[in-house]
Amino acid sequence: MTHLVDKGGFPVFLRRFGEGPEPAVLMHCALAHSKAWGRLAQLLSDRLTMVAPDMPGHGRSAAWDNRCDIHDQVTAIAKDCLGDGAHLIGHSFGATVALRVAMEEPDRVRSVTLIEPVLFAAARNSEPAALKTYIVEEAGFSTALQTEDWDTAAQEFTRVWGDGRAWDSLSEKERAAFANQMHFIRDTEAILLHDSAGLLKPDGLENITCPTCLIRGSETNPIIPAIHAALAARIPKATDAVIQGAGHMVPITHPEAVAARIDALLAGYHLQRSVRCAI
């Protein structure tokens, strides 16, 4: 029987990795689960003690019951996992949650790693042409979501944001599971496309004071570099790292390269901390 714990007022399954001296919280992407962090977490296990929740409706956590805005709920879960303070690592939708937590809880976030955050709204003012192109190219996906054609939506979603496997190569069980989670994806459009949570409000991102690393694959969707550029321009201590040959699923396909970037970020955090202590 799966043991669930209350985090942010929702019953979630927590997976733990590592025995390092620093605590960290890992927030996975949509349609995945906490086990997806396994290879990357192993590479960081001597540096970090990590907790990774399954998001509502994902992995072993309870089914999502639409009790509130989904981004609000996942953010509450992440904040509850922080404890007195921790490093944050997020991927895709999970990275937008990590971004929000770092902005709203700057005193409790030691560093934040944002791997391809899909906050499409960030490109609206900085690179509107890139956002318009993305919206036009993904019109079929958006229509499928709105008409609740879940199978088509899942096929289109995995084509753009999946791990490169063709839809026909997936098992019937995998295709059905992805289709069943498309309502979750539809419910994220308010935050991701329209910034309903106000992540882009004036002086918001500037409130993130911890070392920050944005990580993206060189072969990812063109909207991602536009998002990264917009965020990096406003987050005071942000760097933007590109992993050559990688796509959107870079923490899974290229864990060694991602781990190296996180190691460098952790080193920067400790340097910053030592300087503060010396003053």
GROMACS .gro file of C-alpha atoms in nm:
model
  279
    1MET     CA    1   0.000   0.000   0.000
    2THR     CA    2   0.136   0.342  -0.098
    3HIS     CA    3   0.198   0.572   0.197
    4LEU     CA    4   0.083   0.928   0.130
    5VAL     CA    5   0.167   1.234   0.338
    6ASP     CA    6  -0.004   1.571   0.360
    7LYS     CA    7   0.192   1.841   0.182
    8GLY     CA    8   0.028   2.173   0.110
    9GLY     CA    9  -0.305   2.026   0.215
   10PHE     CA   10  -0.294   1.746  -0.045
   11PRO     CA   11  -0.207   1.375  -0.007
   12VAL     CA   12   0.116   1.317  -0.198
   13PHE     CA   13   0.377   1.046  -0.239
   14LEU     CA   14   0.733   1.153  -0.159
   15ARG     CA   15   1.042   0.988  -0.299
   16ARG     CA   16   1.378   1.048  -0.133
   17PHE     CA   17   1.727   1.045  -0.284
   18GLY     CA   18   2.079   1.100  -0.157
   19GLU     CA   19   2.249   1.160   0.173
   20GLY     CA   20   2.432   1.486   0.105
   21PRO     CA   21   2.477   1.773   0.351
   22GLU     CA   22   2.234   2.010   0.176
   23PRO     CA   23   1.855   1.963   0.143
   24ALA     CA   24   1.684   1.997  -0.194
   25VAL     CA   25   1.334   1.971  -0.339
   26LEU     CA   26   1.282   1.832  -0.689
   27MET     CA   27   0.969   1.919  -0.889
   28HIS     CA   28   0.909   1.698  -1.195
   29CYS     CA   29   0.745   1.784  -1.527
   30ALA     CA   30   0.384   1.718  -1.621
   31LEU     CA   31   0.301   1.358  -1.725
   32ALA     CA   32   0.603   1.227  -1.534
   33HIS     CA   33   0.660   1.137  -1.168
   34SER     CA   34   0.929   1.161  -0.903
   35LYS     CA   35   1.111   0.848  -1.019
   36ALA     CA   36   1.212   1.036  -1.334
   37TRP     CA   37   1.474   1.216  -1.124
   38GLY     CA   38   1.656   0.889  -1.046
   39ARG     CA   39   1.965   0.917  -1.267
   40LEU     CA   40   2.023   1.286  -1.199
   41ALA     CA   41   1.963   1.243  -0.826
   42GLN     CA   42   2.217   0.963  -0.809
   43LEU     CA   43   2.481   1.195  -0.951
   44LEU     CA   44   2.399   1.455  -0.684
   45SER     CA   45   2.357   1.212  -0.395
   46ASP     CA   46   2.682   1.306  -0.223
   47ARG     CA   47   2.592   1.677  -0.234
   48LEU     CA   48   2.221   1.677  -0.165
   49THR     CA   49   1.954   1.502   0.039
   50MET     CA   50   1.657   1.530  -0.193
   51VAL     CA   51   1.282   1.498  -0.159
   52ALA     CA   52   1.072   1.467  -0.474
   53PRO     CA   53   0.691   1.479  -0.453
   54ASP     CA   54   0.463   1.330  -0.715
   55MET     CA   55   0.233   1.607  -0.831
   56PRO     CA   56  -0.145   1.559  -0.791
   57GLY     CA   57  -0.272   1.307  -1.043
   58HIS     CA   58   0.081   1.185  -1.114
   59GLY     CA   59   0.279   0.884  -0.997
   60ARG     CA   60   0.151   0.753  -0.666
   61SER     CA   61  -0.007   1.074  -0.538
   62ALA     CA   62  -0.383   1.104  -0.503
   63ALA     CA   63  -0.591   1.181  -0.812
   64TRP     CA   64  -0.640   1.549  -0.885
   65ASP     CA   65  -0.986   1.662  -0.774
   66ASN     CA   66  -0.989   2.020  -0.908
   67ARG     CA   67  -1.023   2.161  -0.558
   68CYS     CA   68  -0.837   2.479  -0.659
   69ASP     CA   69  -0.601   2.618  -0.921
   70ILE     CA   70  -0.349   2.344  -0.999
   71HIS     CA   71  -0.046   2.576  -0.997
   72ASP     CA   72  -0.150   2.711  -0.658
   73GLN     CA   73  -0.176   2.355  -0.526
   74VAL     CA   74   0.160   2.234  -0.658
   75THR     CA   75   0.323   2.553  -0.531
   76ALA     CA   76   0.181   2.486  -0.184
   77ILE     CA   77   0.321   2.132  -0.196
   78ALA     CA   78   0.666   2.258  -0.294
   79LYS     CA   79   0.666   2.523  -0.022
   80ASP     CA   80   0.568   2.264   0.238
   81CYS     CA   81   0.860   2.046   0.130
   82LEU     CA   82   1.110   2.331   0.175
   83GLY     CA   83   1.118   2.312   0.552
   84ASP     CA   84   1.348   2.578   0.696
   85GLY     CA   85   1.522   2.615   0.360
   86ALA     CA   86   1.645   2.409   0.065
   87HIS     CA   87   1.775   2.416  -0.289
   88LEU     CA   88   1.506   2.391  -0.557
   89ILE     CA   89   1.531   2.201  -0.885
   90GLY     CA   90   1.239   2.199  -1.127
   91HIS     CA   91   1.174   2.078  -1.481
   92SER     CA   92   0.918   2.215  -1.728
   93PHE     CA   93   0.591   2.274  -1.538
   94GLY     CA   94   0.780   2.187  -1.221
   95ALA     CA   95   1.030   2.461  -1.307
   96THR     CA   96   0.752   2.720  -1.322
   97VAL     CA   97   0.656   2.609  -0.970
   98ALA     CA   98   1.018   2.637  -0.855
   99LEU     CA   99   1.034   2.985  -1.009
  100ARG     CA  100   0.724   3.093  -0.820
  101VAL     CA  101   0.845   2.952  -0.490
  102ALA     CA  102   1.183   3.126  -0.529
  103MET     CA  103   1.000   3.452  -0.593
  104GLU     CA  104   0.753   3.418  -0.306
  105GLU     CA  105   0.986   3.258  -0.049
  106PRO     CA  106   1.330   3.413  -0.117
  107ASP     CA  107   1.451   3.359   0.239
  108ARG     CA  108   1.390   2.982   0.221
  109VAL     CA  109   1.533   2.906  -0.124
  110ARG     CA  110   1.911   2.859  -0.122
  111SER     CA  111   1.948   2.819  -0.498
  112VAL     CA  112   1.712   2.742  -0.783
  113THR     CA  113   1.768   2.537  -1.097
  114LEU     CA  114   1.509   2.600  -1.368
  115ILE     CA  115   1.520   2.337  -1.640
  116GLU     CA  116   1.316   2.454  -1.940
  117PRO     CA  117   1.037   2.634  -1.750
  118VAL     CA  118   0.736   2.644  -1.983
  119LEU     CA  119   0.615   2.989  -1.878
  120PHE     CA  120   0.515   3.086  -2.232
  121ALA     CA  121   0.377   3.420  -2.116
  122ALA     CA  122   0.734   3.534  -2.040
  123ALA     CA  123   0.799   3.572  -2.414
  124ARG     CA  124   0.492   3.790  -2.474
  125ASN     CA  125   0.671   4.123  -2.430
  126SER     CA  126   1.033   4.027  -2.492
  127GLU     CA  127   0.990   3.808  -2.803
  128PRO     CA  128   0.626   3.826  -2.917
  129ALA     CA  129   0.704   3.679  -3.257
  130ALA     CA  130   0.839   3.361  -3.097
  131LEU     CA  131   0.524   3.327  -2.885
  132LYS     CA  132   0.297   3.390  -3.185
  133THR     CA  133   0.481   3.124  -3.387
  134TYR     CA  134   0.447   2.875  -3.103
  135ILE     CA  135   0.073   2.942  -3.065
  136VAL     CA  136   0.014   2.907  -3.440
  137GLU     CA  137   0.217   2.587  -3.466
  138GLU     CA  138   0.040   2.431  -3.169
  139ALA     CA  139  -0.313   2.536  -3.266
  140GLY     CA  140  -0.413   2.173  -3.328
  141PHE     CA  141  -0.300   2.078  -2.979
  142SER     CA  142  -0.491   2.368  -2.823
  143THR     CA  143  -0.807   2.278  -3.016
  144ALA     CA  144  -0.782   1.916  -2.904
  145LEU     CA  145  -0.759   2.030  -2.542
  146GLN     CA  146  -1.058   2.259  -2.567
  147THR     CA  147  -1.272   1.995  -2.740
  148GLU     CA  148  -1.154   1.727  -2.495
  149ASP     CA  149  -1.011   1.513  -2.772
  150TRP     CA  150  -0.767   1.370  -2.520
  151ASP     CA  151  -0.603   1.114  -2.748
  152THR     CA  152  -0.512   1.373  -3.011
  153ALA     CA  153  -0.401   1.617  -2.743
  154ALA     CA  154  -0.173   1.357  -2.587
  155GLN     CA  155  -0.022   1.267  -2.923
  156GLU     CA  156   0.049   1.632  -3.002
  157PHE     CA  157   0.184   1.704  -2.654
  158THR     CA  158   0.430   1.416  -2.657
  159ARG     CA  159   0.542   1.510  -3.009
  160VAL     CA  160   0.657   1.851  -2.887
  161TRP     CA  161   0.746   1.793  -2.522
  162GLY     CA  162   0.811   1.418  -2.502
  163ASP     CA  163   1.131   1.217  -2.493
  164GLY     CA  164   1.151   1.164  -2.869
  165ARG     CA  165   0.963   0.836  -2.889
  166ALA     CA  166   0.700   0.813  -3.162
  167TRP     CA  167   0.338   0.789  -3.048
  168ASP     CA  168   0.296   0.454  -3.223
  169SER     CA  169   0.593   0.312  -3.033
  170LEU     CA  170   0.424   0.367  -2.697
  171SER     CA  171   0.226   0.089  -2.537
  172GLU     CA  172  -0.152   0.115  -2.514
  173LYS     CA  173  -0.115   0.160  -2.139
  174GLU     CA  174   0.124   0.454  -2.185
  175ARG     CA  175  -0.095   0.621  -2.446
  176ALA     CA  176  -0.402   0.583  -2.226
  177ALA     CA  177  -0.216   0.722  -1.924
  178PHE     CA  178  -0.102   1.029  -2.118
  179ALA     CA  179  -0.451   1.087  -2.257
  180ASN     CA  180  -0.600   1.064  -1.907
  181GLN     CA  181  -0.369   1.344  -1.789
  182MET     CA  182  -0.456   1.591  -2.063
  183HIS     CA  183  -0.717   1.760  -1.844
  184PHE     CA  184  -0.428   1.850  -1.613
  185ILE     CA  185  -0.243   2.008  -1.905
  186ARG     CA  186  -0.554   2.204  -2.005
  187ASP     CA  187  -0.582   2.341  -1.652
  188THR     CA  188  -0.227   2.479  -1.669
  189GLU     CA  189  -0.295   2.709  -1.965
  190ALA     CA  190  -0.409   2.998  -1.744
  191ILE     CA  191  -0.074   3.017  -1.567
  192LEU     CA  192   0.157   2.916  -1.851
  193LEU     CA  193   0.005   3.124  -2.133
  194HIS     CA  194  -0.160   3.406  -1.940
  195ASP     CA  195   0.043   3.428  -1.616
  196SER     CA  196  -0.263   3.404  -1.393
  197ALA     CA  197  -0.036   3.375  -1.086
  198GLY     CA  198   0.141   3.703  -1.160
  199LEU     CA  199   0.493   3.565  -1.189
  200LEU     CA  200   0.580   3.838  -1.438
  201LYS     CA  201   0.448   4.129  -1.234
  202PRO     CA  202   0.681   4.429  -1.190
  203ASP     CA  203   0.957   4.372  -0.933
  204GLY     CA  204   0.854   4.008  -0.890
  205LEU     CA  205   1.135   3.812  -1.053
  206GLU     CA  206   1.379   4.073  -0.926
  207ASN     CA  207   1.292   3.947  -0.578
  208ILE     CA  208   1.478   3.620  -0.646
  209THR     CA  209   1.807   3.678  -0.467
  210CYS     CA  210   1.956   3.327  -0.467
  211PRO     CA  211   2.196   3.182  -0.727
  212THR     CA  212   1.983   3.078  -1.025
  213CYS     CA  213   2.063   2.856  -1.321
  214LEU     CA  214   1.841   2.815  -1.625
  215ILE     CA  215   1.918   2.496  -1.820
  216ARG     CA  216   1.792   2.408  -2.167
  217GLY     CA  217   1.869   2.168  -2.447
  218SER     CA  218   2.014   2.296  -2.774
  219GLU     CA  219   1.749   2.101  -2.970
  220THR     CA  220   1.445   2.207  -2.769
  221ASN     CA  221   1.141   2.394  -2.899
  222PRO     CA  222   1.235   2.750  -3.012
  223ILE     CA  223   1.000   2.905  -2.755
  224ILE     CA  224   1.226   2.788  -2.471
  225PRO     CA  225   1.525   3.013  -2.554
  226ALA     CA  226   1.281   3.305  -2.571
  227ILE     CA  227   1.147   3.220  -2.225
  228HIS     CA  228   1.496   3.180  -2.083
  229ALA     CA  229   1.609   3.514  -2.224
  230ALA     CA  230   1.311   3.693  -2.071
  231LEU     CA  231   1.365   3.537  -1.729
  232ALA     CA  232   1.744   3.574  -1.726
  233ALA     CA  233   1.709   3.944  -1.806
  234ARG     CA  234   1.514   4.001  -1.485
  235ILE     CA  235   1.650   3.753  -1.229
  236PRO     CA  236   1.956   3.921  -1.073
  237LYS     CA  237   2.187   3.619  -1.040
  238ALA     CA  238   2.067   3.406  -1.331
  239THR     CA  239   2.283   3.218  -1.578
  240ASP     CA  240   2.157   3.039  -1.889
  241ALA     CA  241   2.321   2.705  -1.970
  242VAL     CA  242   2.273   2.515  -2.296
  243ILE     CA  243   2.325   2.138  -2.307
  244GLN     CA  244   2.436   2.042  -2.656
  245GLY     CA  245   2.238   1.771  -2.833
  246ALA     CA  246   1.960   1.768  -2.574
  247GLY     CA  247   1.589   1.834  -2.612
  248HIS     CA  248   1.320   1.923  -2.362
  249MET     CA  249   1.375   1.609  -2.152
  250VAL     CA  250   1.736   1.708  -2.083
  251PRO     CA  251   1.747   1.607  -1.712
  252ILE     CA  252   1.655   1.252  -1.815
  253THR     CA  253   1.853   1.220  -2.138
  254HIS     CA  254   2.164   1.415  -2.029
  255PRO     CA  255   2.183   1.382  -1.648
  256GLU     CA  256   2.563   1.410  -1.633
  257ALA     CA  257   2.568   1.748  -1.806
  258VAL     CA  258   2.281   1.877  -1.595
  259ALA     CA  259   2.446   1.752  -1.275
  260ALA     CA  260   2.764   1.939  -1.367
  261ARG     CA  261   2.568   2.263  -1.399
  262ILE     CA  262   2.397   2.206  -1.065
  263ASP     CA  263   2.732   2.129  -0.902
  264ALA     CA  264   2.861   2.463  -1.027
  265LEU     CA  265   2.553   2.639  -0.893
  266LEU     CA  266   2.595   2.478  -0.552
  267ALA     CA  267   2.958   2.586  -0.547
  268GLY     CA  268   2.845   2.942  -0.621
  269TYR     CA  269   2.596   2.926  -0.337
  270HIS     CA  270   2.864   2.818  -0.090
  271LEU     CA  271   3.101   3.090  -0.214
  272GLN     CA  272   2.830   3.353  -0.171
  273ARG     CA  273   2.754   3.221   0.176
  274SER     CA  274   3.120   3.226   0.283
  275VAL     CA  275   3.159   3.585   0.162
  276ARG     CA  276   2.856   3.691   0.364
  277CYS     CA  277   2.993   3.522   0.674
  278ALA     CA  278   3.327   3.701   0.628
  279ILE     CA  279   3.167   4.046   0.615
   0.00000   0.00000   0.00000
